[in-house]
mmCIF file of C-alpha atoms in Angstrom:
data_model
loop_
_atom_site.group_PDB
_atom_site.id
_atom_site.type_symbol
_atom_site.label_atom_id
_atom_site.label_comp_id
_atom_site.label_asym_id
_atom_site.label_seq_id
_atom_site.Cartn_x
_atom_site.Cartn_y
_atom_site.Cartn_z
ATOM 1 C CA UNK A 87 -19.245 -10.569 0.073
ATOM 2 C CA UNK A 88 -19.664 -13.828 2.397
ATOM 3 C CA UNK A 89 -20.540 -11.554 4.613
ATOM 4 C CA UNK A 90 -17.635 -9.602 4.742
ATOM 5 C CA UNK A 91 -17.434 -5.805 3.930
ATOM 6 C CA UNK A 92 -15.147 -6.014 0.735
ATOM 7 C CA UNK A 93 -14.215 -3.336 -1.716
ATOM 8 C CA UNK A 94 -11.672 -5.347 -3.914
ATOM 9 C CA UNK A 95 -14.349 -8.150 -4.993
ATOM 10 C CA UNK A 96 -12.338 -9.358 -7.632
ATOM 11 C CA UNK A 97 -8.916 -9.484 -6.031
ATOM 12 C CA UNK A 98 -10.637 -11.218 -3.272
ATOM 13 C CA UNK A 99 -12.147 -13.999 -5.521
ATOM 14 C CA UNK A 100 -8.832 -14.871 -7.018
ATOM 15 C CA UNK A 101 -7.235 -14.995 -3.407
ATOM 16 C CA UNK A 102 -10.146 -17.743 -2.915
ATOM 17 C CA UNK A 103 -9.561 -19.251 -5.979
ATOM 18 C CA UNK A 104 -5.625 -20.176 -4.896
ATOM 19 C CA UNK A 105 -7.307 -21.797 -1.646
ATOM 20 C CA UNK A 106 -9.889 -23.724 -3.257
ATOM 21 C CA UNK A 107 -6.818 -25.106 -5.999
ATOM 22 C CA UNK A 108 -5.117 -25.960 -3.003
ATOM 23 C CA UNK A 109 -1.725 -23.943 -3.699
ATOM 24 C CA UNK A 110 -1.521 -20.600 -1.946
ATOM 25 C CA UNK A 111 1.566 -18.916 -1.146
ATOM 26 C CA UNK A 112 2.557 -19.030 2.668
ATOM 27 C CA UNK A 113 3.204 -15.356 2.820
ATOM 28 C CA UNK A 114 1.415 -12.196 1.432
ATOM 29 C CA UNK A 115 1.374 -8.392 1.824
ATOM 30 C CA UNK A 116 -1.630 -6.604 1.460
ATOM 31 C CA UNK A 117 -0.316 -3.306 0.138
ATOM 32 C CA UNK A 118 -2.901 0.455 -0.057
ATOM 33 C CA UNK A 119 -3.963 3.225 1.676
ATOM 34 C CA UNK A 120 -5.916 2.959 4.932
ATOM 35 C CA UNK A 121 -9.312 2.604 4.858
ATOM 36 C CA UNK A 122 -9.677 0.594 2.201
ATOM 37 C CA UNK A 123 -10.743 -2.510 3.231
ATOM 38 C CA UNK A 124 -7.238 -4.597 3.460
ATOM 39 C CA UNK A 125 -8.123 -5.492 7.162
ATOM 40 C CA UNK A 126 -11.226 -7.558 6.537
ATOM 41 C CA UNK A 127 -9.740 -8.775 2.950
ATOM 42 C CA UNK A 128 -7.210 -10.406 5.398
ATOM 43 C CA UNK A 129 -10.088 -11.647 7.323
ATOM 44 C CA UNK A 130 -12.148 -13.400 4.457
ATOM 45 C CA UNK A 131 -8.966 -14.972 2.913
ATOM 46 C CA UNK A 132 -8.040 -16.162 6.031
ATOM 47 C CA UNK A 133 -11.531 -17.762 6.876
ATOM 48 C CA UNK A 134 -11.306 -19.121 3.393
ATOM 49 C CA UNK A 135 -7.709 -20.543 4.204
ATOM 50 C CA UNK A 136 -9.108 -21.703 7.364
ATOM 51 C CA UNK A 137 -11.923 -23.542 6.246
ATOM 52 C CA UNK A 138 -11.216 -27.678 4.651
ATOM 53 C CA UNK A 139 -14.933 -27.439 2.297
ATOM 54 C CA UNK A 140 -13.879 -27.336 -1.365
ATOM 55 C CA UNK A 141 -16.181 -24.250 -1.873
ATOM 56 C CA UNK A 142 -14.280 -22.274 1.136
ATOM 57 C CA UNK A 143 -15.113 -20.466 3.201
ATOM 58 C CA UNK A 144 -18.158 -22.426 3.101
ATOM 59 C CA UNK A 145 -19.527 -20.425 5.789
ATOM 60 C CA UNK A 146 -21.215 -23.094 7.864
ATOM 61 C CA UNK A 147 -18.390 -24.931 9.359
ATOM 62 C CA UNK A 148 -17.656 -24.524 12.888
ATOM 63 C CA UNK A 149 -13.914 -23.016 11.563
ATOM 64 C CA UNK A 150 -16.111 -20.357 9.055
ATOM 65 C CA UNK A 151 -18.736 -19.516 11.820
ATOM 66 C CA UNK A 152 -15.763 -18.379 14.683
ATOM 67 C CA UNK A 153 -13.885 -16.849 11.906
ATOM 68 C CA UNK A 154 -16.744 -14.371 11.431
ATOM 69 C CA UNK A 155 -16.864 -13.786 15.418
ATOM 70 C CA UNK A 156 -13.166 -13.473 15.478
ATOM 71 C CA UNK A 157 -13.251 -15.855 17.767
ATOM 72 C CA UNK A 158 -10.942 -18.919 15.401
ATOM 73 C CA UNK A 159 -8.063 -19.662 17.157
ATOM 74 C CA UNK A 160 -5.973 -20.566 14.823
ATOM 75 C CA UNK A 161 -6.018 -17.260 12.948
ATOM 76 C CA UNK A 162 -3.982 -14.769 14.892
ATOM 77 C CA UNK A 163 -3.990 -11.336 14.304
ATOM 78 C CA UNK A 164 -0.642 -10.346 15.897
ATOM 79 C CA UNK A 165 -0.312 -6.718 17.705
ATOM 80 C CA UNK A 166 1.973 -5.081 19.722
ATOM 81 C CA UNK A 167 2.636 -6.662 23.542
ATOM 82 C CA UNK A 168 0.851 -4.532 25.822
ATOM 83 C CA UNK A 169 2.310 -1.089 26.865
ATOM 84 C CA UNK A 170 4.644 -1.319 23.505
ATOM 85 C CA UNK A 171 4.050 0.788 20.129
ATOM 86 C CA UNK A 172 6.042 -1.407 18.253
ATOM 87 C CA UNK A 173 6.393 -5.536 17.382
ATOM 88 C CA UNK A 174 10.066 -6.125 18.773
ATOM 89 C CA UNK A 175 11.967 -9.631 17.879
ATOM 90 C CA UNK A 176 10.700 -11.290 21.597
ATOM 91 C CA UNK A 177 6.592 -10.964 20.165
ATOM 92 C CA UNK A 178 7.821 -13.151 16.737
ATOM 93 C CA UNK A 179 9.910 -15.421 19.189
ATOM 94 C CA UNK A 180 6.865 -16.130 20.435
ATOM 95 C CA UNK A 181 5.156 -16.239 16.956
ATOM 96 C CA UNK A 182 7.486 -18.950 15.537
ATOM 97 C CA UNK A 183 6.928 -21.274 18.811
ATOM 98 C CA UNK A 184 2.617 -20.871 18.544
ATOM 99 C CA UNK A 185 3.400 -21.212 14.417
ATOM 100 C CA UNK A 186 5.224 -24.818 15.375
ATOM 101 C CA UNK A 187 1.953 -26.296 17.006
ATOM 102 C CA UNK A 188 -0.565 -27.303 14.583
ATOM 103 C CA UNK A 189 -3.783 -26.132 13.976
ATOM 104 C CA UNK A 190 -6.431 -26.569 17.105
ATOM 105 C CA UNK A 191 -9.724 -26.947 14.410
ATOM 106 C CA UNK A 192 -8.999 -25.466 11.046
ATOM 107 C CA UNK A 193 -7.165 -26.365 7.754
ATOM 108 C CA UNK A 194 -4.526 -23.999 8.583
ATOM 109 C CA UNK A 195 -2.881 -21.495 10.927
ATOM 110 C CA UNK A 196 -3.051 -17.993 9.835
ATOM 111 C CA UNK A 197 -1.302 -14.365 10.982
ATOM 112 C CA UNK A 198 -2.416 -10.860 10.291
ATOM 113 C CA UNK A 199 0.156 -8.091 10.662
ATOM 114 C CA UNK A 200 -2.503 -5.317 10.320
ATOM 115 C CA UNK A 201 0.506 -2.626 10.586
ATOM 116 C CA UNK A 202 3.808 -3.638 8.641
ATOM 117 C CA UNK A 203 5.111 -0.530 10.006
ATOM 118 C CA UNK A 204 5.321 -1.216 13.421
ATOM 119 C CA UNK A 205 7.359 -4.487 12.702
ATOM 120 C CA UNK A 206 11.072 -3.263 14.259
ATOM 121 C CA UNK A 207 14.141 -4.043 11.853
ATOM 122 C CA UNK A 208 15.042 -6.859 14.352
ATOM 123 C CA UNK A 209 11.138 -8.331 14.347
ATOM 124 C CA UNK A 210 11.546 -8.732 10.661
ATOM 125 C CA UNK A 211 14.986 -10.753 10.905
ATOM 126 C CA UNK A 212 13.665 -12.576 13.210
ATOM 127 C CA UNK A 213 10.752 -13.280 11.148
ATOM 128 C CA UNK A 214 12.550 -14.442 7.974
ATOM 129 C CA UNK A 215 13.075 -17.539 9.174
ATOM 130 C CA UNK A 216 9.867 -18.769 9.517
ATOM 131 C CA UNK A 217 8.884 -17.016 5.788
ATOM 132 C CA UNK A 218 12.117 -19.220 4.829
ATOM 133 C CA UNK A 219 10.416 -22.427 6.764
ATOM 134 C CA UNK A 220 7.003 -22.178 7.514
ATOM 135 C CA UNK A 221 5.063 -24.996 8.093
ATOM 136 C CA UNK A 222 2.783 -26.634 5.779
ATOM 137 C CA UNK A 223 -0.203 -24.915 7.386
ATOM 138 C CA UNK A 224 1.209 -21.481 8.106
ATOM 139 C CA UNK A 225 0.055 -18.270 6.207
ATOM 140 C CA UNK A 226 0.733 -15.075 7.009
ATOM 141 C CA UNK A 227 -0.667 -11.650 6.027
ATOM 142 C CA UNK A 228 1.317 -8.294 6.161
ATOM 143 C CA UNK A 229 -0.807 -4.977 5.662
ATOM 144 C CA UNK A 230 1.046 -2.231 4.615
ATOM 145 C CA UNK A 231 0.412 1.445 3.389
ATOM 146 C CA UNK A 232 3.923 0.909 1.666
ATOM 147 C CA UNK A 233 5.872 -2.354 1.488
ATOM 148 C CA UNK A 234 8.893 -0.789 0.573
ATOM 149 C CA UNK A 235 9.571 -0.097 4.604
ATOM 150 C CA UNK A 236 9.881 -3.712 4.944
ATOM 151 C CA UNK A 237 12.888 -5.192 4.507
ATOM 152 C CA UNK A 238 13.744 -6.632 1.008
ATOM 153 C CA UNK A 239 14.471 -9.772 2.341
ATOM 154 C CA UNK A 240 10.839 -10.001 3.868
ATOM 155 C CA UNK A 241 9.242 -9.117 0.572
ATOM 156 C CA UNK A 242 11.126 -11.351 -1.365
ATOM 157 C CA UNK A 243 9.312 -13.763 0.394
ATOM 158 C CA UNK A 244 6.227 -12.403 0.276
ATOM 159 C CA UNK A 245 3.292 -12.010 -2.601
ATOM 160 C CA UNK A 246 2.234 -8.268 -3.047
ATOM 161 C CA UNK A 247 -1.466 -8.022 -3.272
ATOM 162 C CA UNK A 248 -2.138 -4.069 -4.160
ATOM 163 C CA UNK A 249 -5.147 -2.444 -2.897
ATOM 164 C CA UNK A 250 -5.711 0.456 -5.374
ATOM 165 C CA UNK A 251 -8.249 3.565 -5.127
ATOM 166 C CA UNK A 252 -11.677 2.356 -5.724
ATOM 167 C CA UNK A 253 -13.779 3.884 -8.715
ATOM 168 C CA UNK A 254 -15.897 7.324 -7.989
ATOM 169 C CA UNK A 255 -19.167 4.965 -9.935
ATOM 170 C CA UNK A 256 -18.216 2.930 -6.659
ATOM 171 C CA UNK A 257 -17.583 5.666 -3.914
ATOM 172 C CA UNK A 258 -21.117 7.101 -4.724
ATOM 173 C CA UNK A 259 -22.820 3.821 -4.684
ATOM 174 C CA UNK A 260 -21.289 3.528 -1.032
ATOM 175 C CA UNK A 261 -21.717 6.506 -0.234
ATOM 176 C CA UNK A 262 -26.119 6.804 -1.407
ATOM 177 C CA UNK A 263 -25.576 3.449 0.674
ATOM 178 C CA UNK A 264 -24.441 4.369 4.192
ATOM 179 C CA UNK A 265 -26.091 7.728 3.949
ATOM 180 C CA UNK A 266 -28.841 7.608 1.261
ATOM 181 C CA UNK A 267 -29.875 11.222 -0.107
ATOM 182 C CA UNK A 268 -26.690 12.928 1.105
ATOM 183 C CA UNK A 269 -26.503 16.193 -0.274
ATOM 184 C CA UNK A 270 -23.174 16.495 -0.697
ATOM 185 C CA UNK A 271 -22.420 12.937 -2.434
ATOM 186 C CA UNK A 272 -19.978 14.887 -4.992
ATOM 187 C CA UNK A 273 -17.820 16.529 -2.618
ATOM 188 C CA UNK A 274 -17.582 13.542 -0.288
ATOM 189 C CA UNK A 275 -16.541 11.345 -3.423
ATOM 190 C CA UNK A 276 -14.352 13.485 -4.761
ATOM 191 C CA UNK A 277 -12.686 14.465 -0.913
ATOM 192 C CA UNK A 278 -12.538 10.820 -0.422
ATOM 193 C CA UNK A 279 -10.362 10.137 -3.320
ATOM 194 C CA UNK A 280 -11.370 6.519 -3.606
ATOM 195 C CA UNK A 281 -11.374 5.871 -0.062
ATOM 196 C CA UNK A 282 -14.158 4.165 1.528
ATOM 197 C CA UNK A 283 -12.931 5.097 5.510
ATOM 198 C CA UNK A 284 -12.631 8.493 4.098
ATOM 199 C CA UNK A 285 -16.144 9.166 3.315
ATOM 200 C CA UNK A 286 -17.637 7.025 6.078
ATOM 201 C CA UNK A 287 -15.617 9.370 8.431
ATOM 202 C CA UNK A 288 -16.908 12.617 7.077
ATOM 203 C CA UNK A 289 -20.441 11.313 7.011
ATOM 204 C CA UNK A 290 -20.039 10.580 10.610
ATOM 205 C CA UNK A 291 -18.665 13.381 11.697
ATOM 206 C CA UNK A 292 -21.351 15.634 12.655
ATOM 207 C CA UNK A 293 -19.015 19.330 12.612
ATOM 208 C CA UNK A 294 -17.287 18.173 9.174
ATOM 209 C CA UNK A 295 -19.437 20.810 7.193
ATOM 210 C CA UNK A 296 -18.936 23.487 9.813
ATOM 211 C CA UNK A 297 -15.179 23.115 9.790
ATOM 212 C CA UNK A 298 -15.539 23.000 6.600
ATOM 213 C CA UNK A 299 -16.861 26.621 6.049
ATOM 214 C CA UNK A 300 -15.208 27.880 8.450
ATOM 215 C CA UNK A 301 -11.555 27.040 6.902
ATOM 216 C CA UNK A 302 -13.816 28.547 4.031
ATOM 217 C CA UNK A 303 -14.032 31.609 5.677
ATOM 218 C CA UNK A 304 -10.117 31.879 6.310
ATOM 219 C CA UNK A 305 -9.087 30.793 2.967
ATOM 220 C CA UNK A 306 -8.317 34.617 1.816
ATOM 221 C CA UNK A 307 -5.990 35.071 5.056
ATOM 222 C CA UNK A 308 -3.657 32.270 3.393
ATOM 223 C CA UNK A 309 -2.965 34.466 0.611
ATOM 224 C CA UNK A 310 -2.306 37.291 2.606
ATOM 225 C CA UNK A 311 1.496 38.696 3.491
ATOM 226 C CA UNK A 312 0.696 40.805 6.366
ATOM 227 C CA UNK A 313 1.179 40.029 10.167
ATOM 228 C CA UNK A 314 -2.850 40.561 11.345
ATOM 229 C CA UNK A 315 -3.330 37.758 8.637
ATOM 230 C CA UNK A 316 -0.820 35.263 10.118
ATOM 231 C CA UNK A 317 -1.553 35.762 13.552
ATOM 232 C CA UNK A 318 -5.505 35.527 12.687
ATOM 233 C CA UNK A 319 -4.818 31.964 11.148
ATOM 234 C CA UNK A 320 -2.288 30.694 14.149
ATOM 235 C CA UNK A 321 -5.065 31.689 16.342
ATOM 236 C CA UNK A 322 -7.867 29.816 14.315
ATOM 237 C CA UNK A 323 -5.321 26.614 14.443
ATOM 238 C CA UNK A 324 -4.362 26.888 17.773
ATOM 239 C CA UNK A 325 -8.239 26.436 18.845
ATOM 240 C CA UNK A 326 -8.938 23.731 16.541
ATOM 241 C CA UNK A 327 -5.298 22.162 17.294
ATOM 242 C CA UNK A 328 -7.406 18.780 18.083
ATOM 243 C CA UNK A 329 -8.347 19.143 13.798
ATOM 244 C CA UNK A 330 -5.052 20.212 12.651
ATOM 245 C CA UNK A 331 -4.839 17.333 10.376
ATOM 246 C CA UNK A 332 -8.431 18.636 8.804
ATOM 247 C CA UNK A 333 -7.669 21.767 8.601
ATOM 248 C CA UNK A 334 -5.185 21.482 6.509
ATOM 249 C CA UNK A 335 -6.502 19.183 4.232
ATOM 250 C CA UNK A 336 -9.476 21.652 3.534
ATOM 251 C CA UNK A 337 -7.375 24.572 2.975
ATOM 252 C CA UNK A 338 -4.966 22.467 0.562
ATOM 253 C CA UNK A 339 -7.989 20.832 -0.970
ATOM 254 C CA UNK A 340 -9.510 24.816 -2.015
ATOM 255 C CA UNK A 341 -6.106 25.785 -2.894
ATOM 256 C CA UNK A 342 -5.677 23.254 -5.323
ATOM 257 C CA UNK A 343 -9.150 23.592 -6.899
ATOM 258 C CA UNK A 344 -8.104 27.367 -7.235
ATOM 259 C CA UNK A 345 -5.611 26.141 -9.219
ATOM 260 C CA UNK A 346 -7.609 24.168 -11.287
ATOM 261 C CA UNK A 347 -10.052 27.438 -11.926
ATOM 262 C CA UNK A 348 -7.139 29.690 -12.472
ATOM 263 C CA UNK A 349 -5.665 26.773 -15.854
ATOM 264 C CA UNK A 350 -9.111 26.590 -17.316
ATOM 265 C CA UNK A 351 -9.980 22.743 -15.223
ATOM 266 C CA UNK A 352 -13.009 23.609 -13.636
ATOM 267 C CA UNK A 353 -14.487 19.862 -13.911
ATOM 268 C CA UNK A 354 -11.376 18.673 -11.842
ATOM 269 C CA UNK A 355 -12.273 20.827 -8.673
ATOM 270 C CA UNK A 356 -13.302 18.862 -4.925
ATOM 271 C CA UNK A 357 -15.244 21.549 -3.934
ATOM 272 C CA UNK A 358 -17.819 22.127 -6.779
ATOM 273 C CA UNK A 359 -20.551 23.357 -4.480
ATOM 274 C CA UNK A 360 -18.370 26.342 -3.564
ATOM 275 C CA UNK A 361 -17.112 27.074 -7.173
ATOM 276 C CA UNK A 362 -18.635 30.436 -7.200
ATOM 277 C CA UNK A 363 -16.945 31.493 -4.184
ATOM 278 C CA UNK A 364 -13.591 29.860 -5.095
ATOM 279 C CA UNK A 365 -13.813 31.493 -8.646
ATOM 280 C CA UNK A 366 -13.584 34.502 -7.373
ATOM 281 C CA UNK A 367 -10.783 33.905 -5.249
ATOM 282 C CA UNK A 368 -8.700 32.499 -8.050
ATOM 283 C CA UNK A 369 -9.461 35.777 -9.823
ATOM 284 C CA UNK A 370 -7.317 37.863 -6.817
ATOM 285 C CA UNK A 371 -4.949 35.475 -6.421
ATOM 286 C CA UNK A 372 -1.937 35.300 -7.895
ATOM 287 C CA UNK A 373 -0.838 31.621 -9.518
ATOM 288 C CA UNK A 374 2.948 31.597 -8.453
ATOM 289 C CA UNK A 375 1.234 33.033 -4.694
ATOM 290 C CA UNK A 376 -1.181 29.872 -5.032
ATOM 291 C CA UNK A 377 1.396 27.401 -5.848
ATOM 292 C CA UNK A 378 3.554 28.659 -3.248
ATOM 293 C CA UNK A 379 0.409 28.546 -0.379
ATOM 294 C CA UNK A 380 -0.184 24.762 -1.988
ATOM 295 C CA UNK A 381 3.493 23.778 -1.119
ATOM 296 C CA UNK A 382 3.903 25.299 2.371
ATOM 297 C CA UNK A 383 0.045 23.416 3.244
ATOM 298 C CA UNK A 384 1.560 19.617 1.683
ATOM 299 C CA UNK A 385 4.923 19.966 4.116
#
């Protein structure tokens, strides 16, 4: 879309359409799960805002063309200082004194947060005067996984865009696209849960189907009580410590398709290509043991 990788097509349009009316808000949050697409949203609408044609982002003004390069300097995406993890109150000092100068070659001047959540408590008062004040030309976009971490007195001032889950009729026509004849499309759309990153990362990942079978392989040692069981399985963690985070979204994404098999929902299951294997699992296991295993994997 304009040459920007966009999942939210229609959201995105009706951002343009404010811009091309002339009237959009000075101050947005772009609210959804990572990896799905909120970053370069930000980046059309704000080539869009950028842009003076009447059919922005028109694409071939000089404003349009560095906006593409993210090269525009008058749209700022604003990060932490170097050797900080967070956005303290001196980096949107610093914000409202480059947000008082006007725009070098563009319409307007526009800031991307592209993590609310390392804004500080004291960078967000800081901050509300300039959503209070801004200049005619000022826009700012704040990305957020959830806005309610922001102060209410920042999103008071702010217009919540929210990013939802894209459709699986869309997550397979991605994924055919970035890797066409996959052989595992249904897992990866159903793993991904409506999250583009997600199922570019698997596909890229070249040991995603061994780890895969391999947490597989362990999945009866979850359900066991004994101690060979639950030193077998801190063993297999503590060598794949660098995949922790995988690992235990594989085991609670089996465990919950067990569940599924064991109330009668086989269509609901991640892991259909395993559904023999996981059938008979839920057949040992015990449902209250299942739910239990479920619970101690989501903590």
């Amino acid at each position: 879309m304009y040459g920007y990788d966009i999942f939210h097509e229609k959201l995105a349009e009706g951002l343009i359409a404010g811009v091309r009316r002339d009237n959009p808000p000075h101050a947005y949050i772009f609210e959804g799960k990572k990896g799905l697409g909120r970053f370069e949203t930000a980046r059309l609408f704000a080539a869009a805002l950028a842009c003076g044609a009447a059919n922005a982002p028109c694409g071939a003004c000089n404003s349009c063309i560095s906006a593409k390069a993210g090269t525009n300097p008058d749209i700022s995406v604003v990060e932490p200082d170097a050797k900080r993890k967070t956005i303290g109150a001196e980096r949107i000092r610093a914000l409202i004194e480059d947000a008082g100068v006007k725009p070098f070659m563009s319409k307007r001047k526009i800031y991307i947060f592209p993590d609310a959540s390392l804004l500080t408590e004291q960078a967000q008062n800081a901050f509300l005067k300039l959503l209070e004040e801004p200049p005619d030309y000022a826009v700012f976009i704040i990305i957020a996984e959830n806005s309610e971490l922001l102060l209410q007195t920042v999103r008071s001032r702010c217009v919540n865009i929210r990013f939802a889950a894209i459709s699986d009729e869309r997550m397979r026509a991605y994924v055919d696209k970035i890797n066409p004849g996959c052989k595992n499309a249904d897992f990866i759309v159903k793993y991904s849960q409506g999250i583009p990153a997600a199922a570019r990362e698997i596909i890229g990942d070249a040991e995603f189907d061994e780890m895969r079978r391999l947490c597989l392989d362990k999945l009866r040692l979850l359900f066991g009580s004994d101690m060979l069981a639950a030193y077998t399985l801190c063993d297999f963690a503590e060598k794949n410590k660098d995949r922790a985070d995988l690992i235990l979204s594989l085991w609670s994404s089996f465990v919950r398709d067990i569940l599924f098999i064991q109330s009668g929902a086989k269509s609901l299951i991640t892991n259909s290509d395993f559904t023999a294997l996981l059938s008979e699992h839920a057949a040992r296991a015990d449902e209250k043991r299942a739910l239990r295993v479920l619970e101690q994997l989501l903590l």
